[in-house]
PDB file of C-alpha atoms and ligand atoms in Angstrom:
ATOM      1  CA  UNK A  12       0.000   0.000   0.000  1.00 93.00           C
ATOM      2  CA  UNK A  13       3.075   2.388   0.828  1.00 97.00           C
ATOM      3  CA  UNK A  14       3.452   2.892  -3.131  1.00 97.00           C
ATOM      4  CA  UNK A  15       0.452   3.443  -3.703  1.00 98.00           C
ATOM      5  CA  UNK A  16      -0.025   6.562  -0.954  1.00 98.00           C
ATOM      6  CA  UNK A  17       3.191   7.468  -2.506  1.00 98.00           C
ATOM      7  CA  UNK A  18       2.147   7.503  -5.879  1.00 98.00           C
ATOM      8  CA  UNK A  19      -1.615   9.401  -4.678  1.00 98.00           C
ATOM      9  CA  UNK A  20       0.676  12.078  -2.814  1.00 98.00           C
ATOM     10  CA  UNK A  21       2.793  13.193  -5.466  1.00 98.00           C
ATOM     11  CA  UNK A  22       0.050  13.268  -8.031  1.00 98.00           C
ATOM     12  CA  UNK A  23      -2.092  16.007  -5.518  1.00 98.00           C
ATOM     13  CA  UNK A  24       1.312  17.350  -5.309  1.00 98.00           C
ATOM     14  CA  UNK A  25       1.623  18.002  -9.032  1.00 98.00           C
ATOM     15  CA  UNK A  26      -2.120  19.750  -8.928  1.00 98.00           C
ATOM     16  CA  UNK A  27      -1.046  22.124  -6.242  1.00 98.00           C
ATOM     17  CA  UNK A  28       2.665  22.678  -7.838  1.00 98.00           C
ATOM     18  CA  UNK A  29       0.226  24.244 -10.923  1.00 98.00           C
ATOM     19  CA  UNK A  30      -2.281  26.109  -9.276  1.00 98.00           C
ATOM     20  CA  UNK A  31       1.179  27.712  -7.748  1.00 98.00           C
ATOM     21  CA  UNK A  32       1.758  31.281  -8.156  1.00 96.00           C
ATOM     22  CA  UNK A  33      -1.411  31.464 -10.575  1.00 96.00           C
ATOM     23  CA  UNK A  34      -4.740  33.077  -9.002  1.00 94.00           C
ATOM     24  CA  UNK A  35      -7.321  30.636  -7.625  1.00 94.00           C
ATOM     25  CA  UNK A  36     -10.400  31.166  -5.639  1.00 93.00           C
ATOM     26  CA  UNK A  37     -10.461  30.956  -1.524  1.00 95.00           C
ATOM     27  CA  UNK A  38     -13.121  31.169   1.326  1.00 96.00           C
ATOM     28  CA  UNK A  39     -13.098  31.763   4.484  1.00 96.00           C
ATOM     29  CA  UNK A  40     -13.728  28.714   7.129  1.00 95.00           C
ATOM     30  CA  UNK A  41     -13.506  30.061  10.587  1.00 93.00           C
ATOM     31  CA  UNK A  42     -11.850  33.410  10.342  1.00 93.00           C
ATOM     32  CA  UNK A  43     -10.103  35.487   7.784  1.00 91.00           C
ATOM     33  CA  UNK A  44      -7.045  33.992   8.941  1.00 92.00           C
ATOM     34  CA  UNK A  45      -8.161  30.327   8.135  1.00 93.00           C
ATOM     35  CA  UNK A  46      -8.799  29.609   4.230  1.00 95.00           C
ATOM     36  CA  UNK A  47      -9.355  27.038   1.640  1.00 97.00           C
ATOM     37  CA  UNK A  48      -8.356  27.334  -2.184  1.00 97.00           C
ATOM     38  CA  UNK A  49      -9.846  25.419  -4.917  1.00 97.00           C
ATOM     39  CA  UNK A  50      -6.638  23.952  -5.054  1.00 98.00           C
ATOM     40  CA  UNK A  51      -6.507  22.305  -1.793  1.00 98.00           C
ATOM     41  CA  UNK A  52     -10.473  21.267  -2.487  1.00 98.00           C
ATOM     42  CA  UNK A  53      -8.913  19.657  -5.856  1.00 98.00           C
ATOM     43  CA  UNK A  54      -6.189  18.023  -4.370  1.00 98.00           C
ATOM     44  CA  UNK A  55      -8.250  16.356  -2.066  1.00 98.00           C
ATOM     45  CA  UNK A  56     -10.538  15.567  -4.173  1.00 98.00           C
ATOM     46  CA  UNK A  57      -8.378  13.319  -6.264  1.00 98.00           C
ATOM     47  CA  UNK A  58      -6.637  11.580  -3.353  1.00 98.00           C
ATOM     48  CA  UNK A  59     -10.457  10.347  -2.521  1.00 98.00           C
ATOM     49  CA  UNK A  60     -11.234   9.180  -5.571  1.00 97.00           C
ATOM     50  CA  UNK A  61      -8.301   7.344  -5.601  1.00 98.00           C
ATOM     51  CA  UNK A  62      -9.012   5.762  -2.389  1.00 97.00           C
ATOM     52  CA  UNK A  63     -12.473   5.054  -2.941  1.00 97.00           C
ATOM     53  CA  UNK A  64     -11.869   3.472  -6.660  1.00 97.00           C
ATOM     54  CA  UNK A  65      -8.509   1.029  -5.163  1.00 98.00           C
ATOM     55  CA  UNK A  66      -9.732   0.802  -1.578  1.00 97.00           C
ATOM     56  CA  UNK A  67     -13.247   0.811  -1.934  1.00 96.00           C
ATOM     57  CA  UNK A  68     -14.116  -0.459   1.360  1.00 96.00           C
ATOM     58  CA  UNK A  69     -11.675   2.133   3.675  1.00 97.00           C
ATOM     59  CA  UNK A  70     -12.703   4.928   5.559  1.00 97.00           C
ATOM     60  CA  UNK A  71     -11.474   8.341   5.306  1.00 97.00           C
ATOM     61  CA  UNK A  72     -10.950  11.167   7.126  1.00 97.00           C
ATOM     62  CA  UNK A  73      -9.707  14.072   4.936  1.00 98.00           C
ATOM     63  CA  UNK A  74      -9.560  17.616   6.072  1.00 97.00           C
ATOM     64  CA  UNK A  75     -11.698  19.244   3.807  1.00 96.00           C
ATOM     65  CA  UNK A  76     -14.465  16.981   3.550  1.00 94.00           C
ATOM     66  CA  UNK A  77     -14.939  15.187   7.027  1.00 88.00           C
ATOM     67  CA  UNK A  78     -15.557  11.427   7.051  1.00 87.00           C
ATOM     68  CA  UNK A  79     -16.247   9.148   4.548  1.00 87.00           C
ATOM     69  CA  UNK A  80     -17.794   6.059   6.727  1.00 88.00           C
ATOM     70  CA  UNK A  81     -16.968   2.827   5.827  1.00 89.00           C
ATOM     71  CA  UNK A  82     -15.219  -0.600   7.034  1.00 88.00           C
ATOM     72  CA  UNK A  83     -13.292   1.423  10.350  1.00 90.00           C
ATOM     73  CA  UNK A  84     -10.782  -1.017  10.089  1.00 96.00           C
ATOM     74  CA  UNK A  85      -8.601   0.679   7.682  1.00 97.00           C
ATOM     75  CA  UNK A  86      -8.697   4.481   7.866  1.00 98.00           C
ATOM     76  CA  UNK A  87      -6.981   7.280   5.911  1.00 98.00           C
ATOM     77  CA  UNK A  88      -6.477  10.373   7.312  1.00 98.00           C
ATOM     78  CA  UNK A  89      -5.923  12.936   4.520  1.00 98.00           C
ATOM     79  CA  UNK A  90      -4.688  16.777   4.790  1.00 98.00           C
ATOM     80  CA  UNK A  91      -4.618  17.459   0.891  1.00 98.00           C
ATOM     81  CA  UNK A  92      -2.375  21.091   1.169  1.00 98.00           C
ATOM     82  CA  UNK A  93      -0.544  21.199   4.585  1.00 98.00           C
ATOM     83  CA  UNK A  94       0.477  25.175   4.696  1.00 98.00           C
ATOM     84  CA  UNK A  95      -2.062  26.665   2.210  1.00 98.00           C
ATOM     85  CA  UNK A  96      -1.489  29.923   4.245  1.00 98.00           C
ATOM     86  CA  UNK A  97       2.289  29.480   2.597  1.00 98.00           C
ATOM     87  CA  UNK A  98       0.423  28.481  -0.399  1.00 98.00           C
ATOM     88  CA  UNK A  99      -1.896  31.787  -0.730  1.00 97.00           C
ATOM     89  CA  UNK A 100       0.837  33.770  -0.338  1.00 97.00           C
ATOM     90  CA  UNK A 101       3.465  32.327  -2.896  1.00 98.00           C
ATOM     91  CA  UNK A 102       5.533  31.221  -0.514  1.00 98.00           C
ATOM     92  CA  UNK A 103       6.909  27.593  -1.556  1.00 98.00           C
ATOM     93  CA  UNK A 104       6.834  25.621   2.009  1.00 98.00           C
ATOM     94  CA  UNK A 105       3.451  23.227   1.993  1.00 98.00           C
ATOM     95  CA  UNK A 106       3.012  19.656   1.922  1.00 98.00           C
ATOM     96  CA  UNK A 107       0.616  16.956   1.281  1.00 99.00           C
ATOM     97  CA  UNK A 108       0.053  14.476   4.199  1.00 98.00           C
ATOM     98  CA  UNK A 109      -1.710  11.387   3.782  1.00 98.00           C
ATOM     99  CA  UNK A 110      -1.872   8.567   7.109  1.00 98.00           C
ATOM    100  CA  UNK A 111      -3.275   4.942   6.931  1.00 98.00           C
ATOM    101  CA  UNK A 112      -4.586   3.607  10.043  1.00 98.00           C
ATOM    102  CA  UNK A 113      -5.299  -0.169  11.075  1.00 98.00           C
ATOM    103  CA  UNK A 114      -7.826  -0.668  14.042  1.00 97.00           C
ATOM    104  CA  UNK A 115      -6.578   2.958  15.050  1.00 96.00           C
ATOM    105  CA  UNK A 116      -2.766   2.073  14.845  1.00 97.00           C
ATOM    106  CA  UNK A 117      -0.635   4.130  12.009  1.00 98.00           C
ATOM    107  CA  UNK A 118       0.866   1.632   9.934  1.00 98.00           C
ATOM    108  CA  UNK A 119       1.950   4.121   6.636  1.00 98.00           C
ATOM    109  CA  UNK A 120       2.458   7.470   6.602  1.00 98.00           C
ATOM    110  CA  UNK A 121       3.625   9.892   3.255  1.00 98.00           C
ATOM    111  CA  UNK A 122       4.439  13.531   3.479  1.00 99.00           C
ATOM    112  CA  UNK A 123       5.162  14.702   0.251  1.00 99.00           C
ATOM    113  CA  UNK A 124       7.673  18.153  -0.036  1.00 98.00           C
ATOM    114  CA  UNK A 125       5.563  19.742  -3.065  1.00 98.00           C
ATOM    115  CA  UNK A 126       8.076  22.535  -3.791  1.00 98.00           C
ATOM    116  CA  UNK A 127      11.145  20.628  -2.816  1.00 98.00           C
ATOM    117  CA  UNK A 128       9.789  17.435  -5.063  1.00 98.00           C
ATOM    118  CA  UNK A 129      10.799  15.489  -1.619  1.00 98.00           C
ATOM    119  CA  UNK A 130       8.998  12.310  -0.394  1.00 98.00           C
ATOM    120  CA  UNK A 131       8.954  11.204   3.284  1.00 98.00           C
ATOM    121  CA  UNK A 132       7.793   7.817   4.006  1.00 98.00           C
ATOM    122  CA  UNK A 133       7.115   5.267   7.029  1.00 98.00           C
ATOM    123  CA  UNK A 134       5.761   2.067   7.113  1.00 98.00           C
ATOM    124  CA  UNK A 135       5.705   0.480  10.812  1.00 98.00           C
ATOM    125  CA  UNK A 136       8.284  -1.214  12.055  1.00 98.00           C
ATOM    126  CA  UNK A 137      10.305  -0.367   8.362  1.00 98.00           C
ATOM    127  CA  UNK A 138      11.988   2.349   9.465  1.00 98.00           C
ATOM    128  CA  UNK A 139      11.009   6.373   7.633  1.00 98.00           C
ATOM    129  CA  UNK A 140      12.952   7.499   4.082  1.00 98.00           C
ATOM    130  CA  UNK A 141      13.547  10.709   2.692  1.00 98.00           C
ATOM    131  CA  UNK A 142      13.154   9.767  -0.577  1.00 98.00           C
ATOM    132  CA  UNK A 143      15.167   6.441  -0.389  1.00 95.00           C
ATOM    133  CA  UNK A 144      17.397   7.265   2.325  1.00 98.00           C
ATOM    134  CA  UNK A 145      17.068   6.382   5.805  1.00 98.00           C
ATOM    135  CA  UNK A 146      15.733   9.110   8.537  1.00 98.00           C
ATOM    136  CA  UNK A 147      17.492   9.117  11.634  1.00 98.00           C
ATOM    137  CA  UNK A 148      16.537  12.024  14.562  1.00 98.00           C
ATOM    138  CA  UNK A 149      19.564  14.015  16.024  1.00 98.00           C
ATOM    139  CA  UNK A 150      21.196  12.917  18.848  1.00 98.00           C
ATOM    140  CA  UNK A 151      20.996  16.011  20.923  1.00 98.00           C
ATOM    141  CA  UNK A 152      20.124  16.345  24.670  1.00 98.00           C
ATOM    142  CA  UNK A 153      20.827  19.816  25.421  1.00 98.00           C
ATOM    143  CA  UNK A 154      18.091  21.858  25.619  1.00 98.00           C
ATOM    144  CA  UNK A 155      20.126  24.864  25.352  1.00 98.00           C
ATOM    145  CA  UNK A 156      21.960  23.890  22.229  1.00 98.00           C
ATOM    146  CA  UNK A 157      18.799  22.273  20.055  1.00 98.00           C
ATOM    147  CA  UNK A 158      16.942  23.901  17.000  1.00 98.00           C
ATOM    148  CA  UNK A 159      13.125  24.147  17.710  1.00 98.00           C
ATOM    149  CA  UNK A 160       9.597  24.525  15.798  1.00 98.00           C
ATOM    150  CA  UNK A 161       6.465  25.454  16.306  1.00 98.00           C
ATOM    151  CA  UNK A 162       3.009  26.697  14.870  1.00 98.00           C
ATOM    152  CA  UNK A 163       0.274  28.782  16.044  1.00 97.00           C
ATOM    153  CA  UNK A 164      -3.520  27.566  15.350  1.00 95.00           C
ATOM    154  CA  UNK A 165      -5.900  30.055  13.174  1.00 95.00           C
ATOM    155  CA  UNK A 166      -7.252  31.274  16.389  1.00 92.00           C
ATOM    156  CA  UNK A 167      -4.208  32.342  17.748  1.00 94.00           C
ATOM    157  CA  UNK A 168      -5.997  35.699  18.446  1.00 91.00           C
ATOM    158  CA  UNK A 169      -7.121  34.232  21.782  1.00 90.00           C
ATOM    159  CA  UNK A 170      -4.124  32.585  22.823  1.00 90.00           C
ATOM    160  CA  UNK A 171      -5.591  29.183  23.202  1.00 88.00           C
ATOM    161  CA  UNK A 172      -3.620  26.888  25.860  1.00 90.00           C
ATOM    162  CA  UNK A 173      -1.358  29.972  26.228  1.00 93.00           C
ATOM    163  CA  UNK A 174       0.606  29.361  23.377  1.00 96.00           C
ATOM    164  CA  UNK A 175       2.499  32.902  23.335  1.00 96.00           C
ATOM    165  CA  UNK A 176       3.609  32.481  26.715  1.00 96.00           C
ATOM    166  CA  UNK A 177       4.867  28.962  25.333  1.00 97.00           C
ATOM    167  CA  UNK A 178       6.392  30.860  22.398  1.00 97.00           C
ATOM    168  CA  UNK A 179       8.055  33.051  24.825  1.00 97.00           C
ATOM    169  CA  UNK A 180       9.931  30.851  27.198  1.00 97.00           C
ATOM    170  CA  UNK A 181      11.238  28.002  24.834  1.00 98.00           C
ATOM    171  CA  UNK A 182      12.788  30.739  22.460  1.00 98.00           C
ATOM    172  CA  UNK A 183      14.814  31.528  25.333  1.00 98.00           C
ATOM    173  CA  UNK A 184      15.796  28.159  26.742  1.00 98.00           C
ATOM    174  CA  UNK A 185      16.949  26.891  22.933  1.00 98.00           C
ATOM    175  CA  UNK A 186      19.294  27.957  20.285  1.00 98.00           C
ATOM    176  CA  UNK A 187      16.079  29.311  17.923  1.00 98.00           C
ATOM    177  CA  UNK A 188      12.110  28.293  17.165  1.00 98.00           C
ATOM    178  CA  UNK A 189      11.544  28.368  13.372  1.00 98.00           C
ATOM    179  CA  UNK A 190       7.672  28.359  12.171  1.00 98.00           C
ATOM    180  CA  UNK A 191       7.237  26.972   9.359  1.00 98.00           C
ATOM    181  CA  UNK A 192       3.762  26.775   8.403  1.00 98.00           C
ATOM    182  CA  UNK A 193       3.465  23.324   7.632  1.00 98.00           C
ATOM    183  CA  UNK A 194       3.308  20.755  10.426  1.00 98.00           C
ATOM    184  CA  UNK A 195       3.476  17.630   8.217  1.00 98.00           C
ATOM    185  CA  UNK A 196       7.073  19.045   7.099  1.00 99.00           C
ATOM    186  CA  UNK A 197       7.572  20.155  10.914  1.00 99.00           C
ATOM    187  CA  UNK A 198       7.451  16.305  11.881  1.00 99.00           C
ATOM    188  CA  UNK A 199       9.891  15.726   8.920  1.00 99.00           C
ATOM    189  CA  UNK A 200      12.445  17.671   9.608  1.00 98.00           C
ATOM    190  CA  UNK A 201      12.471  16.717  13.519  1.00 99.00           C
ATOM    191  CA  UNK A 202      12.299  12.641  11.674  1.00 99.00           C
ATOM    192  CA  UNK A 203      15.947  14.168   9.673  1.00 98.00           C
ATOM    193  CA  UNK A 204      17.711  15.461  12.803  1.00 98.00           C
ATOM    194  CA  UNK A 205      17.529  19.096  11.343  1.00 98.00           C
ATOM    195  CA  UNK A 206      14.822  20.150  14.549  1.00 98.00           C
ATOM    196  CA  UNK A 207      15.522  18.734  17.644  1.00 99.00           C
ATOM    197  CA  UNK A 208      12.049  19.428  18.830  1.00 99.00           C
ATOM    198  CA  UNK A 209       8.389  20.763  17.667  1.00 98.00           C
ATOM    199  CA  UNK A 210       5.660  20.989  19.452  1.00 98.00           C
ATOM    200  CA  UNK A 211       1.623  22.537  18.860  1.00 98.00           C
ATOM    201  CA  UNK A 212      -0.991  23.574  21.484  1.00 97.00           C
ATOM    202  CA  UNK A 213      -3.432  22.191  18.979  1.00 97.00           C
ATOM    203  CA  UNK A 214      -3.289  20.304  15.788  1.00 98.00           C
ATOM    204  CA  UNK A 215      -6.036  18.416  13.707  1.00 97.00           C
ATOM    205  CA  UNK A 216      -5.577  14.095  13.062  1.00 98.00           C
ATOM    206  CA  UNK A 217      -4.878  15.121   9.496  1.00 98.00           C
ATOM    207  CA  UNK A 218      -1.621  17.344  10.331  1.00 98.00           C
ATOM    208  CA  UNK A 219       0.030  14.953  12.631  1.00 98.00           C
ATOM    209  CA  UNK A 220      -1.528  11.051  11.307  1.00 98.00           C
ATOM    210  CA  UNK A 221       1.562  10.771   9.196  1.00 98.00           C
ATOM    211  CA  UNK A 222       4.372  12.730  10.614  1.00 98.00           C
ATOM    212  CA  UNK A 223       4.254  11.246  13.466  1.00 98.00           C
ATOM    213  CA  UNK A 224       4.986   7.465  12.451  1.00 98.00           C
ATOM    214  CA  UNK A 225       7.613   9.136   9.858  1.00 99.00           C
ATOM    215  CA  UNK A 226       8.911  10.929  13.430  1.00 98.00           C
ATOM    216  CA  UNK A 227       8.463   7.733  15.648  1.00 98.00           C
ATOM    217  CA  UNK A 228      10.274   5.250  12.619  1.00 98.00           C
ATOM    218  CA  UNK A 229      13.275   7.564  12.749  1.00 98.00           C
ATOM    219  CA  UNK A 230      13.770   7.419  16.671  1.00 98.00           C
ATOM    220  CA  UNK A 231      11.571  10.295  17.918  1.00 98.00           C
ATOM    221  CA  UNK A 232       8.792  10.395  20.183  1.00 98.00           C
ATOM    222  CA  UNK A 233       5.289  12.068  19.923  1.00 98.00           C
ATOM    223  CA  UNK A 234       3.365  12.610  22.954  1.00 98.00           C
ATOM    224  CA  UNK A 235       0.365  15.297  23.901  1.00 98.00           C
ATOM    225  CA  UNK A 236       1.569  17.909  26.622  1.00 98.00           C
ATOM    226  CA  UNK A 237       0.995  15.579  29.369  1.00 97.00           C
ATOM    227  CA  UNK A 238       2.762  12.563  27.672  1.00 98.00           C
ATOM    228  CA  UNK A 239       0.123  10.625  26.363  1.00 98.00           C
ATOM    229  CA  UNK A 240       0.463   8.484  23.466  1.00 97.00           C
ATOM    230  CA  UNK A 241      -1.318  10.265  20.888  1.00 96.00           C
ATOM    231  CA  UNK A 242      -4.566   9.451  19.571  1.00 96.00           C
ATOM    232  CA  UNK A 243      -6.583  10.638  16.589  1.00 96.00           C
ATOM    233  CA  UNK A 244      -8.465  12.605  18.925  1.00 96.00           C
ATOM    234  CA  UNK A 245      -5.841  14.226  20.597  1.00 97.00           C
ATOM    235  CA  UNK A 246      -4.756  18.284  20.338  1.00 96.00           C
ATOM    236  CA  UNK A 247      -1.060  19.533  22.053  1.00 97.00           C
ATOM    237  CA  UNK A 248       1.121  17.720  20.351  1.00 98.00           C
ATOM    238  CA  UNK A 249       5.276  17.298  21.624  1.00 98.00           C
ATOM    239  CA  UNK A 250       7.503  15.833  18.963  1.00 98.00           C
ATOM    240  CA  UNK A 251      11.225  15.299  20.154  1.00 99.00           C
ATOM    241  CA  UNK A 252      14.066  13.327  19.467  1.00 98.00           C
ATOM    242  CA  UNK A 253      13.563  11.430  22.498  1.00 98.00           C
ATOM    243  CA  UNK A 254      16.370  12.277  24.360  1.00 98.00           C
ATOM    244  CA  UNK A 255      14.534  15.338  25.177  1.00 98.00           C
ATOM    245  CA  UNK A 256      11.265  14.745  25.737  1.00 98.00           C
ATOM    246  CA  UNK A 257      11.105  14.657  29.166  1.00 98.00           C
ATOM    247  CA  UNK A 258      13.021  18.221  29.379  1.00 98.00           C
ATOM    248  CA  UNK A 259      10.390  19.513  26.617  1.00 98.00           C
ATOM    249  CA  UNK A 260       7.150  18.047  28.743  1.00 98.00           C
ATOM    250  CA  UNK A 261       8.417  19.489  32.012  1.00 98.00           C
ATOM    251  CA  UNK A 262       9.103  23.455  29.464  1.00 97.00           C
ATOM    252  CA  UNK A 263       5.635  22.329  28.579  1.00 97.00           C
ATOM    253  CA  UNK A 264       3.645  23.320  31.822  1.00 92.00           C
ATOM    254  CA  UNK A 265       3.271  26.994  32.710  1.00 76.00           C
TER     255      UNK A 265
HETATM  256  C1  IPD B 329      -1.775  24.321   9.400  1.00 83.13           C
HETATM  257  C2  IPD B 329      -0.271  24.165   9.279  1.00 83.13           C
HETATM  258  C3  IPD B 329       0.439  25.054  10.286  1.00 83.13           C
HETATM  259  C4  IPD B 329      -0.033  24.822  11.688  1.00 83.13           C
HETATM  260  C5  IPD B 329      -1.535  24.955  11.786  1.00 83.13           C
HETATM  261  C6  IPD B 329      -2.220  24.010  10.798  1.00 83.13           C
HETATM  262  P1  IPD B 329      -3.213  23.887   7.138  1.00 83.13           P
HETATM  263  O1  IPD B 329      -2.426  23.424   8.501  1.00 83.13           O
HETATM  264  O2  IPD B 329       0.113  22.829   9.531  1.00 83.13           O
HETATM  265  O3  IPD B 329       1.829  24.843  10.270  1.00 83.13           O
HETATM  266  O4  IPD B 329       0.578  25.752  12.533  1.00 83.13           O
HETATM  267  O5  IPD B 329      -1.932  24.631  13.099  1.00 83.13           O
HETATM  268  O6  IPD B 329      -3.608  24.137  10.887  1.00 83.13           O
HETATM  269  O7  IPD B 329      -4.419  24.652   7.590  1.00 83.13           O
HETATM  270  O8  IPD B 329      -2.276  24.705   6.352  1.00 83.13           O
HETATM  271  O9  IPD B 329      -3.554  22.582   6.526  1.00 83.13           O
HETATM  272 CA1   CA B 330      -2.847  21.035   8.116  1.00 83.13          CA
HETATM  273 CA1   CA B 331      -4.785  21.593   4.959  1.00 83.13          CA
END
């Protein structure tokens, strides 16, 4: 199945890699903040019908259209454009993220680089691949000497789970935060030892189904604030490289 997700990923890739620069329609979901294009509508809509004509018995859970009920078994967990904010504004850092779950365990995961033609891929117990080479999380355990990320939901406005203070005190405790805008390439870049650390006070299942196994395959750990294993249903989200997790979860408490 792993080829096939790969092969589904890259071609919503290609669809957003055209729309690209070019003008495209957009609404509004729950602010001005937080849109949709056509493009990630499109996207989607192709990954779907691919599932549904190869897979017809599947579920899915895809960002942009909520659940497609079916066998629950075997569900994918689709975010078509990861970073259409990036995407609206021309600037080239988005991804698409698609996650295959079996009886509610992650067994693939894809992240595909769109701008960056770049594939990340897990399969449990396999081990995660940057295109065909091996992922392996860095090594530090220095707080004070790691590389950070982090993102900021669309109602950042009111500082939900006090993610500016957050913000505020890991800056200082670590050698940088970067925010990226796309939390599928977050996870990958923590899964190639280039971040030491990320970490959300709310994501959806559809930004973290698949980074998370490409995170855990390459050594790291992903945990909610209070060190849970995560669940579909589950919001803060702490990605290390495991060495420091516990460090990160103790930064994690105001
Ligand atoms: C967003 C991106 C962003 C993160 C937001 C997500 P979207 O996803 O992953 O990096 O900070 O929380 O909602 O809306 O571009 O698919
Ligand atoms: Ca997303
Ligand atoms: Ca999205």
């Amino acid at each position: 199945m792993i080829n096939d997700i790969k092969y589904i990923a890259m071609e919503a890739g290609k669809i957003i890699r055209e729309g690209f620069g070019k003008s495209f329609s957009y609404e509004y979901k729950t602010n001005e903040s937080n849109i949709v294009t056509e493009i990630d509508k499109k996207a989607e809509e192709i990954i779907k019908e691919f599932i549904i004509k190869n897979y017809s018995t599947h579920s899915i859970l895809a960002e942009e259209s909520g659940e497609t009920f079916n066998n629950p078994e075997y569900v994918w967990v689709v975010d078509p454009l990861d970073g259409t904010t990036n995407f609206t504004h021309g600037l080239p850092i988005f991804s698409v993220s698609i996650g295959l779950q079996k009886n509610n365990k992650t067994i693939a995961g894809v992240v595909y680089d769109v701008m960056n033609n770049t594939l990340y891929s897990a399969e449990i117990d396999k081990g995660s691949y940057c295109n065909d080479i091996r992922l392996q999380v860095s090594p530090q355990n220095r707080l004070a000497h790691s590389l950070a990320v982090t993102g900021f939901p669309y109602d950042i406005a009111d500082n939900p789970k006090n993610a500016l203070e957050l913000f505020t005190k890991i800056i200082k405790k670590t050698r940088g935060v970067r925010r990226l805008g796309s939390a599928a390439i977050d996870f990958c870049y923590v899964a190639s030892g280039v971040f030491d650390i990320f970490w959300e006070v709310h994501l959806n299942p559809w930004d973290f189904c698949a980074g998370q196994l490409i995170v855990e395959e390459a050594g790291g750990k992903v945990t909610d604030f209070k060190g849970n294993q995560i669940r579909l249903t589950s919001s803060t989200i702490l990605c290390t490289n495991s060495n420091l997790h516990d460090t990160m979860l103790k930064e994690l408490i105001l």
